[in-house]
Amino acid sequence: MQLAHAPAPVVVLTDVAVILLCGIALIPLCRRLRQPVIVGEIAVGILLGPSVLGQLPGDLPHLLFPEDVRPYLGIIADIGIVFFLCAAGWELDLGALRGRGRAVVAVSGSSMAFALFCVTATAYAVQAIHPALPATGVHPLTFSLFVGTALSITAFSVLARILHENGLHNTPVGTTATAAAGVGEIFAWCGVTAVITLGSGGSTGQLTRTVAELTAYGLAMAFLVRPLLRRLAARTWLVEHPSLALATVCAGLFLSASATAWIGVHAALGAFAFGVAMPRLDPASRATIAAPLHQMGSLLLAAFFVVTGLSADLTTLSGLGILSAALLLLAAWASKFVGAALAHRVCGAAWREAGTVGVLVNCRGVTELVVLALGREAGLIGDKLFTMLVLVALLTTAAVTPLVRLLNPHAETTPQLGPLPAPRHAQASHPTPPPPQQS
C-alpha cells in the first residue's frame, strides 16, 4: 500500500518518524562542520522539499507528505513553535542588563534600526526590478517594511546556543549580544505585529484595537500572571510533583498563546511572552520544567522546518531571483554588523569584541522563519521571496560560528544539544550539580 493512500494518522506518524530520523542523521555532519543543530534541522526541511527530494523521480515530496496531511503537520509545527519560543523567552535573562544597559541598548537599537532602514530600502529597490516578489495587491512600502522587519531580527534562542558552544556565554561579549538580542526580539515582535496587521488589509481602527488589546494583554501578563507564577514557583510541590508542575505551566502557556491568537496575532507571541513572564528558577526546578519544554519544542519544531521546506523551492529561482537574494543577504548582514559593531565600539569595546558582537547579532534562524511563515500566511510575500528569505536565514545563521571562531581563535568549545544551563543568578544561590561523567 502506498503511503499517499494510507489513513491520515498512519501518514502523519510515519512522516514525523522520517523527519526525526533525517535530523538525527545530520547531527554528526553539524558537529563536524561546527554548526548548531538548528542549522541541520533547517537543512533537513529544504532537503525533504521540492528543492532536493523533489528533483528525484517519482514526486517523492508529495508521496511522503500528501497535501491532505500537511495541515496536521502544520498543527504539530505550531505546537513546536509554542514550546520553543516559550523556552526562548524563559532563557531571556533581563538581569544581564545590569551594569551594561548602555551598551545593550546601543547595540540593540543601532543594529535593528540600521538594518530596518537598509533592508527596507533594498527591498523597495529589489521589488522595483523584480515585481513578482510581493504578493498580489500588497503595497510596495508595506512589503518592504515587512522584509526589513523580518531581516532585522536576531534569533535569541539560537544565538544563546551558539555562544554556549563557543564558550562565550559568560563573557562580556556574550552577555551583551544575548541581552541585545533579547531586547531586540521583544520590539521586533511588536513591529511584525503592526506590519502584518496593516498589510493584511486592516484599517487604522483595527490596528488601534489590536494595539489596545495587546496592551491589555501585556499589562495582565506583567501585573497578574507574572506575580501568580512567582507565588506558584515558591511552593515546594514544584519539585515534589514535577508532572503536576509541568502540566500547570503547559496549561498557562497554551492559554497565553491562545489569547494572542484570539486577538489576531500569532500564538508565537503569546508563547514568547509567557516564557518572559516565567520566574527564573533554581537548577532543580529548571530541570523539572524548563528542560522538558525545550526538549518537546526541539522535537516538534522539526515538523515546522519541513513544512517550511515544502514551501521553499530553490529550483524556481532565476538569475534575477538569485541576484535579489544576494542583495537582500548583503544588506541584512552588513547593516546588522555595522550597526552593532560601531555601537559597541563607541561604548568602549575593543575592535575584536565589537566585531564579534556584530557577527553574533546576524544569527537569525528560527525567529525569522516563523516571521516569514506569518508573512506568507498573511499574503504579504509570495512563494519566490519566501524561498529567497529562507535561504538568507540559513546562510546568515550558518556563517555565524565560523566567523566567531575566526575572531576568537582561543575560545573554548563546549558542544551542547540540550537546553542551556541555569542563569548565573540561579547558579549563585544554589550549588551546581557535578557534570555528568564522560563515557
Coordinates of C-alpha atoms in Angstrom, one line a residue:
M1 CA 0.0 0.0 0.0
Q2 CA 1.4 3.4 -1.0
L3 CA 1.9 5.9 1.8
A4 CA -0.1 8.5 0.0
H5 CA -3.2 6.3 0.1
A6 CA -2.8 5.2 3.8
P7 CA -5.0 6.7 6.5
A8 CA -4.0 10.1 7.6
P9 CA -2.8 9.1 11.1
V10 CA -0.5 6.5 9.6
V11 CA 0.9 9.0 7.2
V12 CA 1.4 11.7 9.9
L13 CA 3.1 9.3 12.3
T14 CA 5.4 8.0 9.5
D15 CA 6.2 11.5 8.4
V16 CA 7.2 12.5 11.9
A17 CA 9.5 9.5 12.2
V18 CA 11.1 10.3 8.9
I19 CA 11.7 13.9 9.9
L20 CA 13.3 12.9 13.2
L21 CA 15.5 10.3 11.6
C22 CA 16.7 12.7 9.0
G23 CA 17.5 15.2 11.7
I24 CA 19.4 12.6 13.7
A25 CA 21.4 11.6 10.6
L26 CA 22.6 15.2 10.1
I27 CA 23.8 15.7 13.6
P28 CA 27.3 14.2 13.0
L29 CA 27.7 16.5 10.0
C30 CA 26.7 19.5 12.0
R31 CA 29.3 18.6 14.7
R32 CA 32.0 18.1 12.1
L33 CA 31.2 21.5 10.5
R34 CA 30.9 23.0 14.0
Q35 CA 27.4 24.2 13.3
P36 CA 24.5 24.4 15.7
V37 CA 22.0 21.6 15.3
I38 CA 19.3 24.0 14.3
V39 CA 21.2 24.7 11.0
G40 CA 21.0 20.9 10.3
E41 CA 17.2 20.9 11.0
I42 CA 16.6 23.8 8.6
A43 CA 18.7 22.0 6.0
V44 CA 16.5 18.8 6.5
G45 CA 13.4 20.8 5.7
I46 CA 15.0 22.0 2.5
L47 CA 16.3 18.5 1.6
L48 CA 12.9 16.9 2.1
G49 CA 11.2 19.5 0.0
P50 CA 11.0 20.2 -3.8
S51 CA 14.5 21.8 -3.8
V52 CA 16.3 18.4 -3.4
L53 CA 14.0 15.4 -2.9
G54 CA 11.6 16.8 -5.5
Q55 CA 14.3 16.6 -8.1
L56 CA 14.3 12.8 -7.9
P57 CA 11.9 10.7 -10.0
G58 CA 8.5 9.9 -8.6
D59 CA 7.5 13.2 -7.0
L60 CA 8.7 12.0 -3.6
P61 CA 7.7 15.1 -1.5
H62 CA 4.0 14.6 -2.4
L63 CA 4.3 10.8 -1.8
L64 CA 5.8 11.4 1.7
F65 CA 3.8 14.5 2.6
P66 CA 0.5 14.4 0.8
E67 CA -1.5 17.6 0.6
D68 CA -4.3 16.3 2.8
V69 CA -2.0 15.6 5.8
R70 CA 0.1 18.8 5.6
P71 CA -2.4 20.7 7.8
Y72 CA -1.8 18.1 10.5
L73 CA 1.9 18.6 10.3
G74 CA 1.2 22.3 10.4
I75 CA -0.6 21.9 13.8
I76 CA 2.3 19.9 15.1
A77 CA 4.7 22.6 13.9
D78 CA 2.6 25.3 15.6
I79 CA 2.8 23.4 18.9
G80 CA 6.5 23.0 18.5
I81 CA 6.8 26.8 17.9
V82 CA 4.8 27.5 21.0
F83 CA 7.1 25.3 23.2
F84 CA 10.3 26.5 21.6
L85 CA 9.5 30.2 21.9
C86 CA 8.3 29.8 25.5
A87 CA 11.7 28.2 26.3
A88 CA 13.4 31.1 24.4
G89 CA 11.6 33.7 26.4
W90 CA 12.3 31.8 29.6
E91 CA 16.0 31.8 28.8
L92 CA 16.0 35.6 28.3
D93 CA 17.8 36.9 31.4
L94 CA 17.0 40.6 31.8
G95 CA 19.4 40.6 34.7
A96 CA 22.2 40.7 32.2
L97 CA 21.2 44.4 31.6
R98 CA 22.6 45.3 35.0
G99 CA 25.9 47.2 34.6
R100 CA 25.8 47.2 30.8
G101 CA 22.5 48.7 30.0
R102 CA 24.0 51.5 27.9
A103 CA 25.9 49.1 25.7
V104 CA 22.9 46.7 25.3
V105 CA 20.5 49.5 24.4
A106 CA 23.0 51.0 21.9
V107 CA 23.8 47.6 20.2
S108 CA 20.2 46.5 20.1
G109 CA 18.8 49.8 18.9
S110 CA 21.6 50.6 16.4
S111 CA 21.7 47.2 14.8
M112 CA 17.9 46.9 14.4
A113 CA 17.3 50.5 13.3
F114 CA 20.2 50.5 10.8
A115 CA 19.1 47.0 9.5
L116 CA 15.5 48.1 9.2
F117 CA 16.4 51.2 7.2
C118 CA 18.9 49.5 4.9
V119 CA 16.9 46.3 4.2
T120 CA 13.7 48.2 3.7
A121 CA 15.4 50.4 1.1
T122 CA 17.0 47.4 -0.5
A123 CA 13.7 45.5 -0.6
Y124 CA 11.9 48.5 -2.1
A125 CA 14.6 48.7 -4.9
V126 CA 14.5 44.9 -5.4
Q127 CA 10.8 44.8 -5.9
A128 CA 11.0 47.6 -8.5
I129 CA 13.3 45.4 -10.6
H130 CA 11.6 42.1 -9.7
P131 CA 7.9 42.9 -9.5
A132 CA 6.9 39.2 -9.0
L133 CA 8.3 39.2 -5.4
P134 CA 5.5 41.0 -3.5
A135 CA 2.2 39.2 -3.2
T136 CA -0.6 40.5 -5.4
G137 CA -2.2 43.6 -4.1
V138 CA 0.4 44.4 -1.5
H139 CA 1.6 48.0 -1.3
P140 CA 5.4 48.2 -2.1
L141 CA 6.1 50.1 1.1
T142 CA 4.2 47.5 3.3
F143 CA 6.1 44.8 1.5
S144 CA 9.4 46.5 2.0
L145 CA 8.7 47.2 5.7
F146 CA 7.8 43.6 6.3
V147 CA 11.1 42.3 4.7
G148 CA 13.1 44.9 6.6
T149 CA 11.5 43.9 9.9
A150 CA 11.9 40.2 9.2
L151 CA 15.6 40.5 8.4
S152 CA 16.4 42.9 11.2
I153 CA 15.6 40.2 13.9
T154 CA 18.2 38.3 15.8
A155 CA 17.1 34.8 16.9
F156 CA 17.8 35.0 20.7
S157 CA 17.5 31.3 21.5
V158 CA 19.7 30.1 18.6
L159 CA 22.3 32.8 19.5
A160 CA 22.4 31.6 23.1
R161 CA 23.3 28.1 22.0
I162 CA 26.0 29.3 19.6
L163 CA 27.5 31.4 22.4
H164 CA 27.5 28.4 24.8
E165 CA 29.0 26.1 22.2
N166 CA 31.8 28.6 21.6
G167 CA 32.5 29.2 25.3
L168 CA 31.4 32.8 25.1
H169 CA 28.2 32.7 27.1
N170 CA 29.8 34.1 30.3
T171 CA 32.0 36.7 28.6
P172 CA 31.2 40.5 28.3
V173 CA 30.7 39.9 24.5
G174 CA 28.3 37.0 25.1
T175 CA 26.2 38.8 27.7
T176 CA 26.0 42.0 25.7
A177 CA 25.0 40.1 22.5
T178 CA 22.5 37.9 24.3
A179 CA 20.8 40.8 26.1
A180 CA 20.7 42.9 22.9
A181 CA 19.1 40.1 21.0
G182 CA 16.5 39.5 23.7
V183 CA 15.6 43.2 23.9
G184 CA 15.5 43.4 20.1
E185 CA 13.3 40.3 19.8
I186 CA 10.7 41.9 22.1
F187 CA 10.5 45.0 19.9
A188 CA 10.7 43.0 16.7
W189 CA 7.6 41.1 17.5
C190 CA 5.7 44.4 18.1
G191 CA 6.9 45.6 14.7
V192 CA 6.0 42.4 12.9
T193 CA 2.5 42.5 14.5
A194 CA 1.9 46.1 13.3
V195 CA 3.2 45.5 9.8
I196 CA 1.2 42.2 9.3
T197 CA -2.0 43.9 10.7
L198 CA -1.7 46.8 8.3
G199 CA -0.6 44.6 5.4
S200 CA -3.5 42.2 5.8
G201 CA -6.0 44.9 4.9
G202 CA -6.6 46.1 8.4
S203 CA -7.6 49.7 8.8
T204 CA -6.1 52.1 11.2
G205 CA -9.0 51.5 13.6
Q206 CA -8.4 47.8 13.5
L207 CA -4.7 48.4 14.2
T208 CA -5.6 50.6 17.1
R209 CA -7.9 48.0 18.5
T210 CA -5.2 45.3 18.2
V211 CA -2.7 47.5 19.9
A212 CA -5.2 48.2 22.7
E213 CA -5.9 44.5 23.2
L214 CA -2.2 43.7 23.2
T215 CA -1.5 46.4 25.7
A216 CA -4.2 45.0 28.0
Y217 CA -2.7 41.5 27.5
G218 CA 0.8 42.8 28.3
L219 CA -0.5 44.5 31.5
A220 CA -2.3 41.3 32.6
M221 CA 0.9 39.3 32.0
A222 CA 3.0 41.8 33.9
F223 CA 0.8 42.5 36.9
L224 CA -1.4 39.4 37.2
V225 CA 0.2 36.4 35.6
R226 CA 3.9 37.0 36.5
P227 CA 3.2 37.6 40.3
L228 CA 1.0 34.5 40.2
L229 CA 3.7 32.4 38.6
R230 CA 6.2 33.7 41.2
R231 CA 3.9 32.6 44.0
L232 CA 3.4 29.2 42.4
A233 CA 7.2 28.8 42.0
A234 CA 7.8 29.4 45.7
R235 CA 5.8 26.3 46.6
T236 CA 7.6 23.1 47.4
W237 CA 5.2 21.0 45.2
L238 CA 7.1 22.4 42.2
V239 CA 9.9 19.9 42.8
E240 CA 7.9 17.3 44.7
H241 CA 5.3 16.8 41.9
P242 CA 7.2 17.5 38.7
S243 CA 4.4 16.2 36.4
L244 CA 1.8 18.4 38.1
A245 CA 4.1 21.4 37.8
L246 CA 4.8 20.8 34.2
A247 CA 1.1 20.3 33.4
T248 CA 0.3 23.6 35.2
V249 CA 3.0 25.5 33.2
C250 CA 1.9 24.0 29.9
A251 CA -1.8 24.9 30.6
G252 CA -0.7 28.5 31.3
L253 CA 1.4 28.5 28.2
F254 CA -1.4 27.4 25.9
L255 CA -3.8 29.9 27.4
S256 CA -1.3 32.7 26.8
A257 CA -0.7 31.5 23.2
S258 CA -4.5 31.2 22.6
A259 CA -5.0 34.7 24.0
T260 CA -2.7 36.3 21.4
A261 CA -4.2 34.1 18.7
W262 CA -7.7 35.3 19.6
I263 CA -6.5 38.9 19.5
G264 CA -5.5 38.3 15.9
V265 CA -1.7 37.9 16.5
H266 CA 0.1 34.6 16.1
A267 CA 0.2 32.3 19.1
A268 CA 4.1 32.5 19.0
L269 CA 3.9 36.0 20.6
G270 CA 1.9 34.7 23.5
A271 CA 4.3 31.8 23.9
F272 CA 7.3 34.1 24.0
A273 CA 5.6 36.5 26.4
F274 CA 4.7 33.6 28.8
G275 CA 8.3 32.5 28.8
V276 CA 9.5 36.0 29.6
A277 CA 6.9 36.2 32.5
M278 CA 8.1 32.9 34.0
P279 CA 10.2 33.3 37.1
R280 CA 13.9 32.3 37.0
L281 CA 14.1 29.1 39.0
D282 CA 16.8 27.2 40.8
P283 CA 18.6 24.4 38.8
A284 CA 16.4 21.6 40.2
S285 CA 13.2 23.3 39.2
R286 CA 14.6 24.2 35.8
A287 CA 15.5 20.6 35.2
T288 CA 11.9 19.7 36.2
I289 CA 10.1 22.1 33.8
A290 CA 12.3 24.1 31.5
A291 CA 14.3 21.1 30.2
P292 CA 11.1 19.1 29.1
L293 CA 9.7 22.2 27.5
H294 CA 12.8 22.8 25.5
Q295 CA 13.0 19.1 24.5
M296 CA 9.4 19.0 23.4
G297 CA 9.9 22.2 21.4
S298 CA 13.1 20.8 19.7
L299 CA 11.3 17.6 18.7
L300 CA 8.1 19.1 17.4
L301 CA 9.9 22.1 15.8
A302 CA 11.4 19.7 13.3
A303 CA 8.0 19.4 11.7
F304 CA 8.0 23.2 11.3
F305 CA 11.2 23.2 9.3
V306 CA 9.8 20.5 7.0
V307 CA 6.6 22.5 6.4
T308 CA 8.8 25.5 5.7
G309 CA 11.0 23.4 3.3
L310 CA 7.9 22.1 1.4
S311 CA 7.0 25.7 0.6
A312 CA 10.5 26.7 -0.4
D313 CA 11.7 25.6 -3.9
L314 CA 15.2 26.8 -4.7
T315 CA 14.9 25.5 -8.3
T316 CA 12.4 28.2 -9.1
L317 CA 14.9 31.0 -8.5
S318 CA 16.1 32.5 -11.8
G319 CA 19.3 34.6 -12.2
L320 CA 17.3 37.7 -11.2
G321 CA 16.0 35.9 -8.2
I322 CA 19.5 34.8 -7.1
L323 CA 20.7 38.4 -7.6
S324 CA 17.8 39.7 -5.5
A325 CA 18.5 37.2 -2.7
A326 CA 22.2 38.2 -2.7
L327 CA 21.4 41.9 -2.5
L328 CA 19.0 41.3 0.5
L329 CA 21.5 39.0 2.2
L330 CA 24.3 41.6 1.8
A331 CA 22.1 44.4 3.0
A332 CA 20.8 42.4 6.0
W333 CA 24.2 41.1 7.1
A334 CA 26.2 44.2 6.6
S335 CA 23.7 46.6 8.2
K336 CA 23.4 44.4 11.3
F337 CA 27.1 44.0 11.6
V338 CA 27.9 47.7 11.1
G339 CA 25.1 48.9 13.4
A340 CA 26.1 46.6 16.2
A341 CA 29.9 46.8 15.9
L342 CA 30.0 50.5 15.7
A343 CA 27.6 50.9 18.6
H344 CA 29.7 48.5 20.8
R345 CA 32.9 50.3 19.8
V346 CA 31.5 53.7 20.7
C347 CA 30.6 52.2 24.1
G348 CA 34.3 51.4 24.7
A349 CA 34.8 47.9 23.4
A350 CA 37.9 46.8 21.5
W351 CA 37.5 46.3 17.8
R352 CA 37.7 42.5 18.1
E353 CA 34.9 42.4 20.7
A354 CA 32.9 44.9 18.6
G355 CA 33.3 42.8 15.5
T356 CA 32.3 39.6 17.4
V357 CA 29.1 41.3 18.6
G358 CA 28.4 42.4 15.0
V359 CA 28.7 38.8 13.8
L360 CA 26.6 37.4 16.6
V361 CA 23.6 39.6 16.1
N362 CA 23.4 38.2 12.5
C363 CA 22.1 35.0 13.9
R364 CA 18.5 34.6 12.6
G365 CA 17.4 31.0 12.4
V366 CA 14.0 30.1 13.9
T367 CA 12.6 33.5 14.7
E368 CA 13.0 34.8 11.1
L369 CA 11.5 31.6 9.7
V370 CA 8.4 32.0 12.0
V371 CA 8.0 35.6 10.9
L372 CA 8.4 34.7 7.2
A373 CA 5.7 32.0 7.6
L374 CA 3.4 34.6 9.2
G375 CA 4.0 37.0 6.3
R376 CA 3.3 34.3 3.8
E377 CA 0.1 33.3 5.5
A378 CA -1.0 36.9 5.6
G379 CA -0.3 37.3 1.9
L380 CA 2.5 39.8 2.2
I381 CA 5.1 37.8 0.3
G382 CA 5.0 35.3 -2.5
D383 CA 6.5 31.9 -2.7
K384 CA 9.6 33.1 -4.6
L385 CA 10.5 35.7 -2.0
F386 CA 9.7 33.2 0.8
T387 CA 12.2 30.8 -0.7
M388 CA 14.8 33.5 -1.0
L389 CA 14.5 34.6 2.6
V390 CA 14.6 31.1 3.9
L391 CA 17.9 30.7 2.1
V392 CA 19.1 34.1 3.6
A393 CA 18.1 32.8 7.1
L394 CA 20.1 29.6 6.6
L395 CA 23.2 31.2 5.2
T396 CA 23.4 34.0 7.7
T397 CA 23.0 31.6 10.6
A398 CA 25.5 29.1 9.3
A399 CA 28.1 31.9 8.8
V400 CA 28.0 33.0 12.5
T401 CA 30.0 30.2 14.1
P402 CA 32.9 30.2 11.6
L403 CA 33.3 34.0 11.8
V404 CA 33.1 33.9 15.6
R405 CA 35.9 31.3 15.7
L406 CA 37.9 33.4 13.3
L407 CA 37.7 36.4 15.6
N408 CA 38.1 34.4 18.7
P409 CA 40.5 31.5 17.9
H410 CA 41.2 30.7 21.5
A411 CA 37.5 30.4 22.6
E412 CA 36.7 27.2 24.4
T413 CA 34.4 24.8 22.6
T414 CA 31.6 23.2 24.6
P415 CA 29.2 21.4 22.2
Q416 CA 25.7 21.1 23.5
L417 CA 22.5 19.6 22.2
G418 CA 20.2 20.1 25.1
P419 CA 18.8 23.1 27.0
L420 CA 21.1 25.8 28.3
P421 CA 22.3 25.7 31.9
A422 CA 20.5 27.8 34.5
P423 CA 21.3 31.6 34.5
R424 CA 24.2 32.7 36.6
H425 CA 22.0 34.3 39.3
A426 CA 20.2 31.0 39.9
Q427 CA 23.5 29.1 40.0
A428 CA 24.9 31.5 42.5
S429 CA 22.3 30.8 45.2
H430 CA 22.2 27.0 44.6
P431 CA 25.0 24.5 44.4
T432 CA 25.8 23.4 40.9
P433 CA 25.5 19.7 40.4
P434 CA 28.6 17.9 39.2
P435 CA 28.9 17.4 35.5
P436 CA 27.9 14.0 34.1
Q437 CA 30.7 11.5 33.6
Q438 CA 32.0 11.2 30.1
S439 CA 31.7 7.8 28.6

